[in-house]
Amino acid sequence: MSTTERPRILVVGGGYVGLYAARRILKKMRYGEATVTVVDPRSYMTYQPFLPEAAAGSISPRHVVVPLRRVLPKAEVLTGRVTTIDQDRKVATIAPLVGEAYELPFDYLVVALGAVSRTFPIPGLAEQGIGMKGIEESIGLRNHVLEQLDKADSTTDEEIRRKALTFVFIGGGFAGAETIGEVEDMARDAAKYYKNVSREDMRFILVDAADKILPEVGPKLGQYGKEHLEGRGVEIYLSTSMESCVDGHVVLKNGLEVDSNTIVWTAGVKPNPALARYGLPLGPRGHVDTAATLQVQGTDYIWAAGDNAQVPDMAARKAGVENAWCPPNAQHALRQAKVLGDNVVSGMRGFPQKEYSHANKGAVAGLGLHKGVAMIVMGKMKIKLKGRLAWYMHRGYHGMAMPTWNRKIRIFADWTLGMFLKREVVSLGAIESPREEFYEAAKPAPVAAASKVEEKAKAS
């Protein structure tokens, strides 16, 4: 690690906000003006809106992530975690992946830890649940679903088949609706290659505690999304929740009980719990409390944005909505990161800070191949789209929002090839334990019982 007398800008988190803020700072900064250090447990940023398509095999998983060191060549990238922050001394404690923890001084701090899955103490959830916050979970879900089809195709036990072919998704927001739509699409395609499995044998269940799904696109499009999924055979249970899922036995509050090997949890997110150890002012739900300038309340050298920040929605407040806060989505994260980067450089130079204000431009959601919903806001006019056109809007928006032209081109190339080639339905479940086969081949063979008897006879 380099040592320097230049001021250090420490960016905690290499997600969407961390990556874009660091790029913006490096772009606006004069040569040698400061050192930018990014700390994250992973050496890459994951574009989360594409996780459902990665799970369905529409996009290569490697194209959904952006390597931090490649995109930020002028920054220090440390793979580890910031465990504590001493604001009085302006020192952060870094816990690397290996080795002892050490202290790192800083002059300016950007908090961009993002969010983690919001879970509840439901019996069996920790052991049985599958999240959808990272590319690892997306790949794991794809392999897992295809493995369930393999199991069902290779057994005559009806109980095993039924449990393998029942897929339960908890949460009907963007993540839940998009994931079940994409996975159902993939399973329907994959079933064509199995002699003993058909789509009619599968059971897809979507559960949400609210009285509607896809609230982000409005009630009418949410209702369309619900009817569309139900038309594809998805059972949707609203105003209910999961009470337990011990050993895959799912019990819903409405009385429904099913056995399933696949329980996908997408019931919202919460700020990273590590924030509680940083000594920052937090809002009622655990977000870092920031001003409209993205500066943390009560400080002039700390900024925060994205899913871990409580940012005032100035556009909504100007329109008369009191106590409005920016929702946690990519639309706000991208724009907040740019304003944050500019403000860090302005703060370093002693210039005034700029307030963040962005009017909602709408929302798009994909529900599988050629299927989607979209609400586009243009001033006071709202354009509502559904079906194939909405799906094109979904892909176009997120394709262009993907960081770097390298990844944009790879994503669009995947989609273009998908128009002419069939979807891959190969399960690579063994990738999760790649050494298992070698270990079985290399471990000492057990001595046969007959050989032991012969050895005893010779000894006597």
Coordinates of C-alpha atoms in Angstrom, one line a residue:
M1 CA 0.0 0.0 0.0
S2 CA 1.3 3.4 -0.9
T3 CA 2.0 6.1 1.7
T4 CA 1.4 9.7 0.8
E5 CA 1.0 13.1 2.4
R6 CA -1.9 13.9 0.1
P7 CA -5.3 14.0 1.7
R8 CA -7.1 10.7 1.5
I9 CA -10.8 10.3 0.3
L10 CA -12.0 7.0 1.8
V11 CA -14.9 5.4 0.0
V12 CA -16.5 2.7 2.1
G13 CA -18.3 0.3 -0.3
G14 CA -17.7 -0.5 -4.0
G15 CA -21.2 -0.9 -5.1
Y16 CA -23.1 1.3 -7.5
V17 CA -22.7 4.6 -5.5
G18 CA -19.1 3.8 -4.4
L19 CA -18.0 3.0 -7.9
Y20 CA -19.6 6.0 -9.6
A21 CA -18.7 8.4 -6.8
A22 CA -15.0 7.3 -7.0
R23 CA -15.0 7.7 -10.8
R24 CA -16.5 11.1 -10.5
I25 CA -14.0 12.3 -7.9
L26 CA -11.1 11.0 -10.0
K27 CA -12.5 12.7 -13.1
K28 CA -13.0 16.1 -11.4
M29 CA -9.8 16.0 -9.3
R30 CA -6.5 17.6 -10.4
Y31 CA -3.5 15.3 -10.7
G32 CA -2.1 14.5 -7.3
E33 CA -4.7 16.5 -5.5
A34 CA -5.8 13.6 -3.3
T35 CA -5.6 9.8 -2.9
V36 CA -8.9 7.9 -3.5
T37 CA -9.2 4.6 -1.5
V38 CA -12.1 2.2 -2.1
V39 CA -12.7 -0.6 0.4
D40 CA -15.1 -3.5 -0.3
P41 CA -15.2 -7.2 0.6
R42 CA -15.6 -7.9 -3.1
S43 CA -13.3 -6.8 -5.9
Y44 CA -16.2 -6.0 -8.2
M45 CA -19.5 -4.1 -8.3
T46 CA -22.7 -6.0 -9.1
Y47 CA -25.5 -4.4 -11.1
Q48 CA -28.4 -5.8 -9.2
P49 CA -31.2 -5.1 -11.6
F50 CA -29.7 -7.8 -13.9
L51 CA -29.6 -10.5 -11.3
P52 CA -33.0 -12.1 -12.4
E53 CA -31.8 -12.3 -16.0
A54 CA -28.5 -13.8 -14.9
A55 CA -30.5 -16.4 -12.9
A56 CA -32.5 -17.2 -16.0
G57 CA -29.4 -17.5 -18.2
S58 CA -30.2 -14.5 -20.5
I59 CA -27.0 -12.8 -19.5
S60 CA -23.6 -14.2 -18.6
P61 CA -23.0 -13.7 -14.9
R62 CA -19.5 -12.2 -15.5
H63 CA -21.1 -9.5 -17.6
V64 CA -23.3 -8.4 -14.6
V65 CA -20.2 -7.4 -12.5
V66 CA -17.7 -4.7 -13.0
P67 CA -14.1 -5.2 -11.7
L68 CA -13.2 -2.3 -9.5
R69 CA -9.4 -2.3 -10.2
R70 CA -10.0 -2.2 -13.9
V71 CA -12.5 0.7 -13.8
L72 CA -10.6 2.6 -11.1
P73 CA -7.0 2.3 -12.1
K74 CA -6.0 5.6 -10.4
A75 CA -7.5 4.6 -7.1
E76 CA -6.4 2.3 -4.3
V77 CA -8.7 -0.7 -4.1
L78 CA -8.6 -2.6 -0.8
T79 CA -10.4 -5.9 -0.5
G80 CA -11.7 -6.1 3.0
R81 CA -14.2 -4.4 5.4
V82 CA -14.2 -1.2 7.4
T83 CA -15.1 -2.4 10.8
T84 CA -15.0 0.8 12.8
I85 CA -14.5 4.5 12.2
D86 CA -12.9 6.9 14.8
Q87 CA -14.3 10.3 13.8
D88 CA -12.2 12.2 16.3
R89 CA -9.0 10.8 14.9
K90 CA -10.3 10.4 11.4
V91 CA -9.1 6.8 11.3
A92 CA -10.8 3.7 9.9
T93 CA -10.1 0.2 10.9
I94 CA -9.7 -2.1 7.9
A95 CA -10.1 -5.9 8.2
P96 CA -8.6 -7.4 5.1
L97 CA -9.7 -10.8 3.8
V98 CA -6.5 -12.3 5.3
G99 CA -4.1 -11.0 7.9
E100 CA -4.4 -8.6 10.8
A101 CA -6.6 -5.6 10.9
Y102 CA -4.9 -2.2 10.6
E103 CA -5.8 1.5 10.8
L104 CA -6.1 3.8 7.8
P105 CA -6.2 7.6 8.2
F106 CA -8.5 9.6 6.0
D107 CA -9.5 13.2 5.5
Y108 CA -12.8 12.8 3.7
L109 CA -15.2 9.9 4.0
V110 CA -17.9 8.5 1.6
V111 CA -20.2 5.9 3.1
A112 CA -21.7 3.7 0.4
L113 CA -22.3 0.4 2.0
G114 CA -25.6 -0.2 0.3
A115 CA -28.2 -2.6 1.7
V116 CA -28.6 -6.2 2.8
S117 CA -31.6 -8.5 2.6
R118 CA -34.3 -7.6 5.2
T119 CA -35.0 -10.9 7.0
F120 CA -37.1 -11.9 10.0
P121 CA -36.6 -14.6 12.7
I122 CA -38.7 -17.1 10.8
P123 CA -37.9 -20.8 11.7
G124 CA -35.9 -22.5 9.0
L125 CA -35.3 -19.3 6.9
A126 CA -31.6 -19.1 7.5
E127 CA -31.1 -22.8 6.6
Q128 CA -33.5 -23.0 3.6
G129 CA -33.7 -19.5 2.1
I130 CA -32.0 -18.2 -1.0
G131 CA -31.4 -14.5 -1.3
M132 CA -31.0 -12.4 -4.5
K133 CA -28.6 -9.6 -3.5
G134 CA -25.4 -10.9 -5.2
I135 CA -24.3 -12.6 -8.4
E136 CA -23.3 -15.6 -6.3
E137 CA -26.9 -16.1 -5.2
S138 CA -28.1 -15.6 -8.7
I139 CA -25.9 -18.3 -10.1
G140 CA -26.7 -20.5 -7.2
L141 CA -30.4 -20.1 -7.7
R142 CA -30.1 -21.0 -11.4
N143 CA -28.0 -24.1 -10.7
H144 CA -30.4 -25.1 -7.8
V145 CA -33.6 -24.8 -9.9
L146 CA -32.1 -26.9 -12.8
E147 CA -30.9 -29.5 -10.2
Q148 CA -34.4 -29.8 -9.0
L149 CA -35.6 -30.7 -12.5
D150 CA -32.8 -33.2 -12.7
K151 CA -33.9 -34.8 -9.4
A152 CA -37.6 -34.9 -10.4
D153 CA -36.7 -36.4 -13.8
S154 CA -34.6 -39.2 -12.2
T155 CA -36.9 -40.5 -9.5
T156 CA -40.2 -42.3 -9.3
D157 CA -40.9 -41.1 -5.7
E158 CA -43.9 -38.7 -6.0
E159 CA -43.1 -37.0 -2.7
I160 CA -39.6 -36.2 -3.8
R161 CA -40.8 -35.0 -7.2
R162 CA -43.5 -32.8 -5.7
K163 CA -41.0 -31.1 -3.3
A164 CA -38.4 -30.7 -6.0
L165 CA -40.9 -29.1 -8.4
T166 CA -42.4 -26.6 -5.9
F167 CA -40.8 -23.2 -6.0
V168 CA -41.7 -20.6 -3.4
F169 CA -40.8 -16.9 -3.7
I170 CA -41.4 -14.5 -0.7
G171 CA -41.7 -10.8 -1.7
G172 CA -43.6 -9.3 -4.6
G173 CA -41.6 -6.1 -5.3
F174 CA -39.3 -5.7 -8.2
A175 CA -36.8 -8.4 -7.1
G176 CA -39.5 -11.0 -6.4
A177 CA -41.7 -10.4 -9.4
E178 CA -38.9 -10.2 -11.8
T179 CA -37.1 -13.2 -10.4
I180 CA -40.1 -15.5 -10.4
G181 CA -41.0 -14.3 -13.9
E182 CA -37.5 -15.0 -15.3
V183 CA -37.1 -18.4 -13.4
E184 CA -40.5 -19.6 -14.5
D185 CA -39.6 -18.7 -18.1
M186 CA -36.3 -20.7 -17.8
A187 CA -38.0 -23.7 -16.1
R188 CA -40.6 -23.8 -18.8
D189 CA -37.9 -23.8 -21.5
A190 CA -35.8 -26.4 -19.7
A191 CA -38.8 -28.8 -19.2
K192 CA -38.8 -29.4 -23.0
Y193 CA -35.6 -31.4 -22.6
Y194 CA -36.9 -33.7 -19.7
K195 CA -39.0 -36.7 -20.5
N196 CA -40.6 -37.0 -17.1
V197 CA -41.0 -33.3 -16.3
S198 CA -43.5 -30.8 -17.8
R199 CA -44.5 -27.3 -16.8
E200 CA -47.8 -28.7 -15.5
D201 CA -45.8 -30.7 -12.9
M202 CA -44.2 -27.5 -11.5
R203 CA -45.8 -25.3 -8.9
F204 CA -44.7 -21.6 -8.6
I205 CA -45.9 -19.7 -5.6
L206 CA -45.4 -15.9 -4.9
V207 CA -46.2 -14.5 -1.4
D208 CA -46.3 -10.9 -0.3
A209 CA -47.5 -9.3 2.9
A210 CA -48.9 -6.3 1.0
D211 CA -52.2 -6.4 -1.0
K212 CA -50.5 -5.9 -4.3
I213 CA -47.3 -6.7 -6.2
L214 CA -45.0 -4.3 -8.1
P215 CA -46.1 -1.2 -6.2
E216 CA -43.3 0.8 -7.9
V217 CA -45.2 0.8 -11.2
G218 CA -48.6 1.8 -9.8
P219 CA -51.8 -0.1 -9.1
K220 CA -53.0 -0.7 -12.7
L221 CA -49.7 -2.1 -14.0
G222 CA -49.2 -4.0 -10.7
Q223 CA -52.6 -5.6 -11.3
Y224 CA -51.6 -6.4 -14.9
G225 CA -48.4 -8.0 -13.7
K226 CA -50.3 -10.1 -11.2
E227 CA -52.8 -11.3 -13.8
H228 CA -50.0 -12.0 -16.3
L229 CA -48.1 -14.2 -13.8
E230 CA -51.3 -16.0 -12.8
G231 CA -52.0 -16.6 -16.5
R232 CA -48.6 -18.4 -16.6
G233 CA -49.7 -20.7 -13.7
V234 CA -48.1 -18.7 -10.8
E235 CA -50.0 -18.9 -7.6
I236 CA -50.0 -15.5 -5.9
Y237 CA -51.0 -15.0 -2.3
L238 CA -51.3 -11.5 -1.0
S239 CA -51.8 -10.0 2.4
T240 CA -50.1 -13.0 4.0
S241 CA -46.6 -14.0 5.0
M242 CA -44.5 -17.1 5.7
E243 CA -44.5 -18.3 9.3
S244 CA -42.0 -21.1 9.0
C245 CA -40.0 -23.2 6.5
V246 CA -38.2 -25.8 8.6
D247 CA -36.8 -28.6 6.4
G248 CA -38.5 -27.1 3.4
H249 CA -42.0 -27.4 4.9
V250 CA -43.5 -24.0 4.2
V251 CA -46.3 -22.7 6.4
L252 CA -48.1 -19.5 5.3
K253 CA -50.1 -17.3 7.6
N254 CA -53.2 -17.9 5.5
G255 CA -53.1 -21.6 6.3
L256 CA -51.4 -22.9 3.1
E257 CA -48.7 -25.6 3.7
V258 CA -46.4 -26.9 1.0
D259 CA -43.1 -28.8 0.9
S260 CA -40.4 -27.2 -1.3
N261 CA -36.7 -27.4 -1.8
T262 CA -36.6 -23.9 -3.2
I263 CA -37.5 -20.9 -1.0
V264 CA -36.3 -17.6 -2.5
W265 CA -36.4 -14.6 -0.2
T266 CA -36.8 -11.1 -1.8
A267 CA -38.9 -9.4 0.9
G268 CA -37.1 -6.1 0.8
V269 CA -33.8 -4.7 2.0
K270 CA -32.4 -2.8 5.0
P271 CA -29.3 -0.7 5.5
N272 CA -26.1 -2.5 6.1
P273 CA -25.9 -3.2 9.9
A274 CA -22.2 -2.2 9.9
L275 CA -23.4 1.4 9.9
A276 CA -24.3 1.0 13.6
R277 CA -20.6 0.7 14.4
Y278 CA -19.5 3.9 12.6
G279 CA -20.9 6.4 15.1
L280 CA -23.0 8.2 12.4
P281 CA -26.4 9.8 13.0
L282 CA -29.0 7.2 11.8
G283 CA -32.6 7.6 10.9
P284 CA -35.5 5.5 12.3
R285 CA -34.9 2.6 9.9
G286 CA -31.1 2.5 10.3
H287 CA -30.1 4.7 7.3
V288 CA -27.4 7.4 7.6
D289 CA -29.2 10.7 8.0
T290 CA -28.0 13.1 5.4
A291 CA -28.8 16.7 4.2
A292 CA -29.9 17.4 0.7
T293 CA -26.2 18.0 -0.1
L294 CA -25.6 14.3 0.8
Q295 CA -23.4 15.5 3.7
V296 CA -24.0 13.5 6.8
Q297 CA -25.9 15.6 9.3
G298 CA -23.5 17.5 11.7
T299 CA -20.4 16.9 9.6
D300 CA -18.5 18.7 6.8
Y301 CA -16.2 15.9 5.7
I302 CA -18.6 12.8 5.5
W303 CA -21.0 12.1 2.7
A304 CA -23.4 9.2 2.1
A305 CA -25.8 8.1 -0.6
G306 CA -27.6 5.2 -2.1
D307 CA -29.4 2.4 -0.2
N308 CA -27.7 3.1 3.1
A309 CA -28.6 6.8 3.2
Q310 CA -31.8 8.7 4.2
V311 CA -31.7 11.4 1.5
P312 CA -34.4 14.1 1.3
D313 CA -36.4 13.9 -1.9
M314 CA -36.2 17.6 -2.8
A315 CA -38.2 17.3 -6.0
A316 CA -41.1 15.6 -4.2
R317 CA -40.9 18.2 -1.3
K318 CA -41.0 21.1 -3.8
A319 CA -44.2 19.4 -5.2
G320 CA -45.8 19.5 -1.8
V321 CA -45.0 16.1 -0.4
E322 CA -43.8 16.5 3.1
N323 CA -41.1 14.3 4.6
A324 CA -40.4 12.6 1.3
W325 CA -37.2 10.5 1.0
C326 CA -35.5 9.1 -2.1
P327 CA -36.4 5.5 -2.7
P328 CA -33.6 2.9 -2.9
N329 CA -33.2 2.3 -6.6
A330 CA -30.6 2.5 -9.4
Q331 CA -32.2 5.7 -10.8
H332 CA -31.4 7.7 -7.7
A333 CA -28.1 5.9 -6.9
L334 CA -26.6 6.8 -10.2
R335 CA -27.5 10.5 -9.9
Q336 CA -26.7 10.8 -6.2
A337 CA -23.2 9.3 -6.8
K338 CA -22.4 12.1 -9.4
V339 CA -23.6 14.9 -7.1
L340 CA -21.8 13.3 -4.2
G341 CA -18.5 13.1 -6.2
D342 CA -18.8 16.8 -7.2
N343 CA -19.6 17.8 -3.6
V344 CA -16.6 15.9 -2.2
V345 CA -14.3 17.7 -4.6
S346 CA -16.0 21.1 -3.8
G347 CA -15.7 20.4 -0.1
M348 CA -12.0 19.6 -0.4
R349 CA -11.5 22.9 -2.2
G350 CA -13.7 24.9 0.2
F351 CA -16.5 25.6 -2.4
P352 CA -20.3 25.5 -1.7
Q353 CA -22.2 22.2 -1.8
K354 CA -24.9 21.4 -4.3
E355 CA -28.2 20.0 -3.3
Y356 CA -29.4 16.7 -4.8
S357 CA -32.8 16.9 -6.6
H358 CA -34.2 14.5 -9.1
A359 CA -37.8 14.0 -10.2
N360 CA -38.9 10.4 -10.6
K361 CA -38.6 9.3 -14.3
G362 CA -40.7 6.2 -13.8
A363 CA -40.0 2.5 -13.4
V364 CA -39.5 -0.6 -15.6
A365 CA -39.7 -4.3 -14.8
G366 CA -39.1 -7.4 -16.8
L367 CA -41.2 -10.5 -16.2
G368 CA -39.4 -12.9 -18.5
L369 CA -38.6 -13.0 -22.1
H370 CA -40.6 -10.5 -24.1
K371 CA -42.8 -9.7 -21.1
G372 CA -42.7 -6.6 -18.8
V373 CA -44.3 -3.5 -17.5
A374 CA -43.2 0.1 -17.6
M375 CA -44.3 3.5 -16.3
I376 CA -42.6 6.5 -17.9
V377 CA -43.0 9.9 -16.2
M378 CA -42.8 12.9 -18.5
G379 CA -43.6 16.0 -16.6
K380 CA -47.2 15.6 -15.4
M381 CA -47.9 12.9 -17.9
K382 CA -47.5 9.2 -17.1
I383 CA -47.1 6.7 -20.0
K384 CA -48.0 3.1 -19.0
L385 CA -46.7 0.3 -21.2
K386 CA -47.0 -3.5 -20.9
G387 CA -45.9 -6.6 -22.8
R388 CA -43.1 -6.6 -25.3
L389 CA -42.7 -2.8 -25.7
A390 CA -42.3 -2.5 -21.9
W391 CA -39.8 -5.3 -22.0
Y392 CA -37.8 -3.4 -24.6
M393 CA -37.9 -0.3 -22.4
H394 CA -36.7 -2.4 -19.4
R395 CA -33.7 -3.8 -21.4
G396 CA -32.9 -0.5 -23.0
Y397 CA -32.9 1.5 -19.8
H398 CA -30.9 -0.9 -17.7
G399 CA -28.6 -1.8 -20.6
M400 CA -27.5 1.9 -20.9
A401 CA -27.4 2.3 -17.1
M402 CA -24.8 -0.5 -16.9
P403 CA -21.4 1.0 -15.9
T404 CA -18.7 1.1 -18.6
W405 CA -19.0 0.5 -22.4
N406 CA -17.2 -2.8 -22.0
R407 CA -20.1 -4.2 -20.0
K408 CA -22.8 -2.4 -22.0
I409 CA -21.4 -4.1 -25.2
R410 CA -21.2 -7.5 -23.6
I411 CA -24.8 -7.3 -22.2
F412 CA -26.2 -6.3 -25.6
A413 CA -24.1 -9.0 -27.3
D414 CA -25.7 -11.6 -24.9
W415 CA -29.2 -10.4 -25.8
T416 CA -28.4 -10.4 -29.5
L417 CA -27.1 -13.9 -29.4
G418 CA -30.2 -14.9 -27.4
M419 CA -32.4 -13.9 -30.4
F420 CA -30.8 -16.6 -32.6
L421 CA -29.6 -19.3 -30.2
K422 CA -31.5 -21.4 -27.7
R423 CA -31.3 -20.7 -24.0
E424 CA -28.6 -22.7 -22.1
V425 CA -30.2 -25.0 -19.5
V426 CA -27.0 -26.6 -18.0
S427 CA -26.7 -26.9 -14.3
L428 CA -23.2 -26.4 -12.9
G429 CA -24.1 -27.1 -9.3
A430 CA -20.7 -28.8 -8.7
I431 CA -19.0 -25.4 -9.1
E432 CA -20.1 -24.7 -5.5
S433 CA -17.8 -27.5 -4.3
P434 CA -15.2 -27.9 -7.1
R435 CA -12.8 -30.0 -5.0
E436 CA -15.2 -32.7 -3.9
E437 CA -14.6 -35.1 -6.8
F438 CA -10.8 -34.7 -6.5
Y439 CA -11.0 -35.2 -2.8
E440 CA -12.9 -38.4 -3.2
A441 CA -10.3 -39.7 -5.7
A442 CA -7.3 -38.6 -3.6
K443 CA -8.3 -39.7 -0.1
P444 CA -7.0 -43.1 1.1
A445 CA -9.2 -46.0 0.1
P446 CA -10.7 -47.9 3.1
V447 CA -9.2 -51.3 3.8
A448 CA -11.7 -54.0 3.0
A449 CA -13.0 -56.2 5.8
A450 CA -11.7 -59.4 4.1
S451 CA -8.2 -57.9 3.9
K452 CA -8.3 -57.2 7.6
V453 CA -9.2 -60.8 8.4
E454 CA -6.3 -62.1 6.3
E455 CA -3.9 -59.7 8.0
K456 CA -5.0 -61.0 11.4
A457 CA -4.6 -64.6 10.2
K458 CA -1.1 -64.0 9.0
A459 CA -0.2 -62.2 12.3
S460 CA -1.4 -65.2 14.3

